[in-house]
Amino acid sequence: MKTYSSLQIGDYHTLHCEDDLLIKKINADKIVCAVMDGCSTAMDSHFASTLFAKILRKAIVEAGYKELYEKEVQRNLEEELRDIVRSLFKELLFIKNHLMLNEKELLTTLIILVYDRKADKGIILAIGDGVICINGKITEFDRDNKPDYLAYHLHEDFEHWYDSLQQKVFFEHMHDVSIATDGILSFSKIKKVEFDKVINCMEYLMTNLSNDDTEEMLNKKIKILEHQYGVKPTDDLAIIRLIKK
């Protein structure tokens, strides 16, 4: 399995990239991927998405140690995902109180993927907006640019909140899976090029296999989109793609 990723600042943004991404293994067979999109109208949006990535990394490392020392305990992917999100939820609540953070400083979307190579099964949870692609099928999670951010629910009981989440997708027999922030929908013409061609940027990044021989595939594709087609993402973009070889 090959893993590709790209993090791009949008052409309309000047100071910070407000998206972030994470790729981290629980063990030799299980991998967790996540993309975050900080709310542009909130406060220090780049901080929120980066904070989520740091806490998730910690939670995944802890999950790995937990599996190592509790080999007799078998967790399915749903339980694995719930445990990781629970750790994120609790850590965020602690940090919010400890640093006396405003809710607006913690607003970011989250799309998180857990895949078990041995079982060849996976699960994706989207909290807010974003786009996923599973074996060629693209699904957009669109909340009319009004995401129901995790930070809105830190005062609630975690188990009740988690059980209410609807944007959850299970899959098996993985061949080609991608997760991306909604910046993938923001590609626009930003300069004239010699050949005035039209291309579906989302399909090109999520389903097209050209340049898959290099780990820089997605970055290379984004450069091709800019220089050959004259288009760039105007919003920040975080994308991760897994292709089974």
Coordinates of C-alpha atoms in Angstrom, one line a residue:
M1 CA 0.0 0.0 0.0
K2 CA 1.3 3.4 -0.9
T3 CA 0.4 6.6 0.9
Y4 CA 0.3 10.0 -0.7
S5 CA -0.5 13.4 0.8
S6 CA -0.5 17.1 0.1
L7 CA -1.1 20.2 2.2
Q8 CA -1.6 23.5 0.2
I9 CA -2.3 27.0 1.2
G10 CA -5.2 28.5 -0.8
D11 CA -4.6 31.2 -3.3
Y12 CA -6.9 33.5 -1.4
H13 CA -5.0 33.0 1.9
T14 CA -1.9 34.9 2.6
L15 CA -0.8 34.4 6.3
H16 CA -1.4 30.8 7.3
C17 CA -2.6 27.5 5.9
E18 CA -5.6 26.7 8.1
D19 CA -5.7 23.0 7.2
D20 CA -3.6 20.2 8.5
L21 CA -3.2 16.5 8.0
L22 CA -1.9 13.4 9.9
I23 CA -0.8 9.9 8.9
K24 CA 0.1 7.6 11.7
K25 CA 0.2 3.8 12.2
I26 CA -1.3 2.1 15.3
N27 CA 0.7 -1.0 14.4
A28 CA 2.1 -2.8 11.4
D29 CA -1.4 -3.5 10.1
K30 CA -3.5 -0.5 11.2
I31 CA -3.2 3.0 9.9
V32 CA -5.0 6.3 10.8
C33 CA -5.3 9.2 8.5
A34 CA -6.9 12.6 9.2
V35 CA -7.5 15.9 7.5
M36 CA -8.6 19.0 9.4
D37 CA -9.9 22.4 8.1
G38 CA -9.8 25.3 10.5
C39 CA -12.7 27.7 10.4
S40 CA -11.6 30.9 8.6
T41 CA -14.1 33.1 10.5
A42 CA -13.0 31.9 13.9
M43 CA -9.8 32.7 15.8
D44 CA -6.3 31.4 14.9
S45 CA -7.8 28.7 12.7
H46 CA -4.4 27.2 11.9
F47 CA -3.9 26.6 15.6
A48 CA -7.1 24.6 15.9
S49 CA -6.3 22.3 13.0
T50 CA -2.7 21.8 14.1
L51 CA -3.8 21.2 17.7
F52 CA -6.2 18.4 16.6
A53 CA -3.3 16.8 14.6
K54 CA -1.0 16.8 17.6
I55 CA -3.6 15.4 20.0
L56 CA -4.6 12.7 17.5
R57 CA -0.9 11.7 17.1
K58 CA -0.7 11.2 20.8
A59 CA -3.9 9.2 20.9
I60 CA -2.7 6.9 18.1
V61 CA 0.6 6.3 19.9
E62 CA -1.3 5.5 23.1
A63 CA -3.6 3.1 21.1
G64 CA -0.5 1.3 19.8
Y65 CA 0.9 0.8 23.3
K66 CA -2.5 -0.3 24.5
E67 CA -2.7 -3.0 21.8
L68 CA 0.9 -4.1 22.6
Y69 CA 0.2 -4.7 26.3
E70 CA -3.4 -5.9 25.9
K71 CA -3.0 -8.5 23.2
E72 CA -5.9 -10.6 24.5
V73 CA -8.3 -7.7 23.9
Q74 CA -9.7 -7.6 20.4
R75 CA -11.1 -4.3 19.2
N76 CA -13.0 -3.9 15.9
L77 CA -12.4 -0.8 13.8
E78 CA -15.5 1.0 15.2
E79 CA -14.2 0.6 18.7
E80 CA -10.7 1.7 17.6
L81 CA -12.1 4.8 16.1
R82 CA -14.3 5.6 19.1
D83 CA -11.4 5.3 21.4
I84 CA -9.2 7.7 19.4
V85 CA -12.0 10.3 19.1
R86 CA -12.8 9.9 22.8
S87 CA -9.1 10.6 23.6
L88 CA -9.3 13.7 21.3
F89 CA -12.5 14.9 22.9
K90 CA -11.2 14.6 26.5
E91 CA -7.8 16.1 25.7
L92 CA -9.5 19.1 23.9
L93 CA -11.7 19.7 26.9
F94 CA -8.7 19.6 29.3
I95 CA -6.7 22.0 27.1
K96 CA -9.6 24.3 26.6
N97 CA -10.1 24.7 30.4
H98 CA -6.4 24.7 31.2
L99 CA -5.5 27.4 28.7
M100 CA -8.8 29.2 29.1
L101 CA -9.4 29.0 25.4
N102 CA -12.4 30.4 23.6
E103 CA -14.6 28.0 21.7
K104 CA -13.7 30.0 18.5
E105 CA -10.1 29.0 19.0
L106 CA -10.9 25.3 18.6
L107 CA -13.1 25.3 15.5
T108 CA -11.9 22.8 12.9
T109 CA -13.5 20.1 10.8
L110 CA -12.2 16.5 11.0
I111 CA -12.2 13.6 8.6
I112 CA -10.6 10.6 10.1
L113 CA -9.9 7.2 8.5
V114 CA -8.9 4.0 10.2
Y115 CA -7.9 1.1 8.0
D116 CA -6.8 -2.5 8.9
R117 CA -4.7 -4.0 6.2
K118 CA -4.9 -7.5 7.5
A119 CA -8.7 -7.5 7.7
D120 CA -8.9 -5.3 4.5
K121 CA -11.5 -3.2 6.2
G122 CA -11.8 0.5 7.0
I123 CA -14.0 3.2 8.5
I124 CA -14.2 6.9 7.8
L125 CA -15.8 9.5 10.1
A126 CA -16.5 13.1 8.9
I127 CA -17.2 15.7 11.5
G128 CA -18.0 18.7 9.4
D129 CA -17.4 19.4 5.7
G130 CA -15.1 17.5 3.3
V131 CA -14.8 15.0 0.5
I132 CA -14.0 11.2 0.5
C133 CA -13.4 8.8 -2.3
I134 CA -13.7 5.0 -1.9
N135 CA -12.6 2.8 -4.8
G136 CA -13.7 5.5 -7.3
K137 CA -16.9 6.6 -5.6
I138 CA -16.7 10.2 -4.5
T139 CA -18.9 11.5 -1.6
E140 CA -19.2 15.1 -0.6
F141 CA -20.1 16.0 3.0
D142 CA -21.6 19.5 2.5
R143 CA -23.2 21.3 5.4
D144 CA -23.7 24.6 3.5
N145 CA -20.4 25.9 4.9
K146 CA -21.8 25.7 8.4
P147 CA -20.0 22.7 9.9
D148 CA -21.1 21.2 13.2
Y149 CA -17.7 21.5 14.8
L150 CA -16.6 19.0 17.5
A151 CA -15.7 22.0 19.7
Y152 CA -19.4 22.9 19.9
H153 CA -20.0 19.7 21.9
L154 CA -17.3 19.7 24.5
H155 CA -19.8 20.4 27.2
E156 CA -21.8 17.3 26.3
D157 CA -21.5 13.6 27.2
F158 CA -19.1 12.1 24.8
E159 CA -20.8 8.8 24.3
H160 CA -24.2 10.4 23.6
W161 CA -22.6 12.9 21.1
Y162 CA -20.5 10.2 19.3
D163 CA -23.6 7.9 18.9
S164 CA -25.4 10.8 17.2
L165 CA -22.8 11.2 14.4
Q166 CA -24.2 10.3 11.0
Q167 CA -21.4 10.9 8.6
K168 CA -19.7 7.5 9.0
V169 CA -18.8 5.2 6.1
F170 CA -17.5 1.6 6.3
F171 CA -15.6 0.0 3.5
E172 CA -13.8 -3.2 2.6
H173 CA -11.6 -4.5 -0.2
M174 CA -9.7 -1.3 -0.4
H175 CA -8.0 -0.4 -3.7
D176 CA -7.9 3.4 -3.7
V177 CA -9.2 5.6 -0.9
S178 CA -8.9 9.4 -0.4
I179 CA -9.9 11.9 2.2
A180 CA -9.8 15.7 1.7
T181 CA -10.9 19.0 3.1
D182 CA -13.4 21.0 1.1
G183 CA -10.5 23.0 -0.4
I184 CA -10.6 20.3 -3.1
L185 CA -13.8 21.9 -4.3
S186 CA -12.2 25.4 -4.6
F187 CA -10.0 25.0 -7.7
S188 CA -10.4 28.1 -9.9
K189 CA -8.8 29.6 -12.9
I190 CA -6.1 31.9 -11.7
K191 CA -3.9 32.5 -14.8
K192 CA -3.9 32.1 -18.5
V193 CA -2.2 29.0 -20.0
E194 CA -1.3 28.1 -23.6
F195 CA -4.0 25.4 -23.9
D196 CA -7.4 26.2 -22.6
K197 CA -8.4 22.8 -21.4
V198 CA -11.0 21.8 -18.8
I199 CA -10.4 19.2 -16.2
N200 CA -12.3 17.8 -13.2
C201 CA -9.8 18.6 -10.5
M202 CA -11.4 16.4 -7.8
E203 CA -11.4 13.3 -10.0
Y204 CA -7.9 14.0 -11.2
L205 CA -6.6 14.1 -7.6
M206 CA -8.8 11.3 -6.2
T207 CA -9.1 8.7 -9.0
N208 CA -6.5 9.4 -11.7
L209 CA -3.4 7.1 -11.3
S210 CA -0.9 9.1 -13.2
N211 CA 2.4 9.7 -11.4
D212 CA 1.6 7.1 -8.7
D213 CA 5.2 5.9 -9.0
T214 CA 6.4 8.8 -6.9
E215 CA 5.4 9.7 -3.3
E216 CA 5.0 13.3 -4.5
M217 CA 2.1 12.3 -6.7
L218 CA -0.4 14.7 -5.3
N219 CA 2.0 17.6 -5.1
K220 CA 3.0 16.9 -8.7
K221 CA -0.7 16.7 -9.8
I222 CA -1.4 20.1 -8.2
K223 CA 1.6 21.6 -10.0
I224 CA 0.3 20.2 -13.3
L225 CA -3.2 21.7 -12.6
E226 CA -1.6 25.1 -12.1
H227 CA 0.9 25.2 -15.0
Q228 CA -1.0 23.2 -17.6
Y229 CA -4.6 24.0 -16.8
G230 CA -4.1 27.4 -15.0
V231 CA -6.1 26.4 -11.9
K232 CA -5.2 26.4 -8.2
P233 CA -7.2 25.8 -5.0
T234 CA -8.4 29.2 -3.7
D235 CA -9.1 27.6 -0.3
D236 CA -6.6 25.7 1.8
L237 CA -6.4 22.0 0.9
A238 CA -5.3 18.9 2.8
I239 CA -5.6 15.5 1.0
I240 CA -4.5 12.0 1.8
R241 CA -4.7 9.1 -0.7
L242 CA -4.1 5.4 -0.1
I243 CA -3.5 3.1 -3.0
K244 CA -3.1 -0.7 -2.7
K245 CA -0.4 -2.0 -4.9

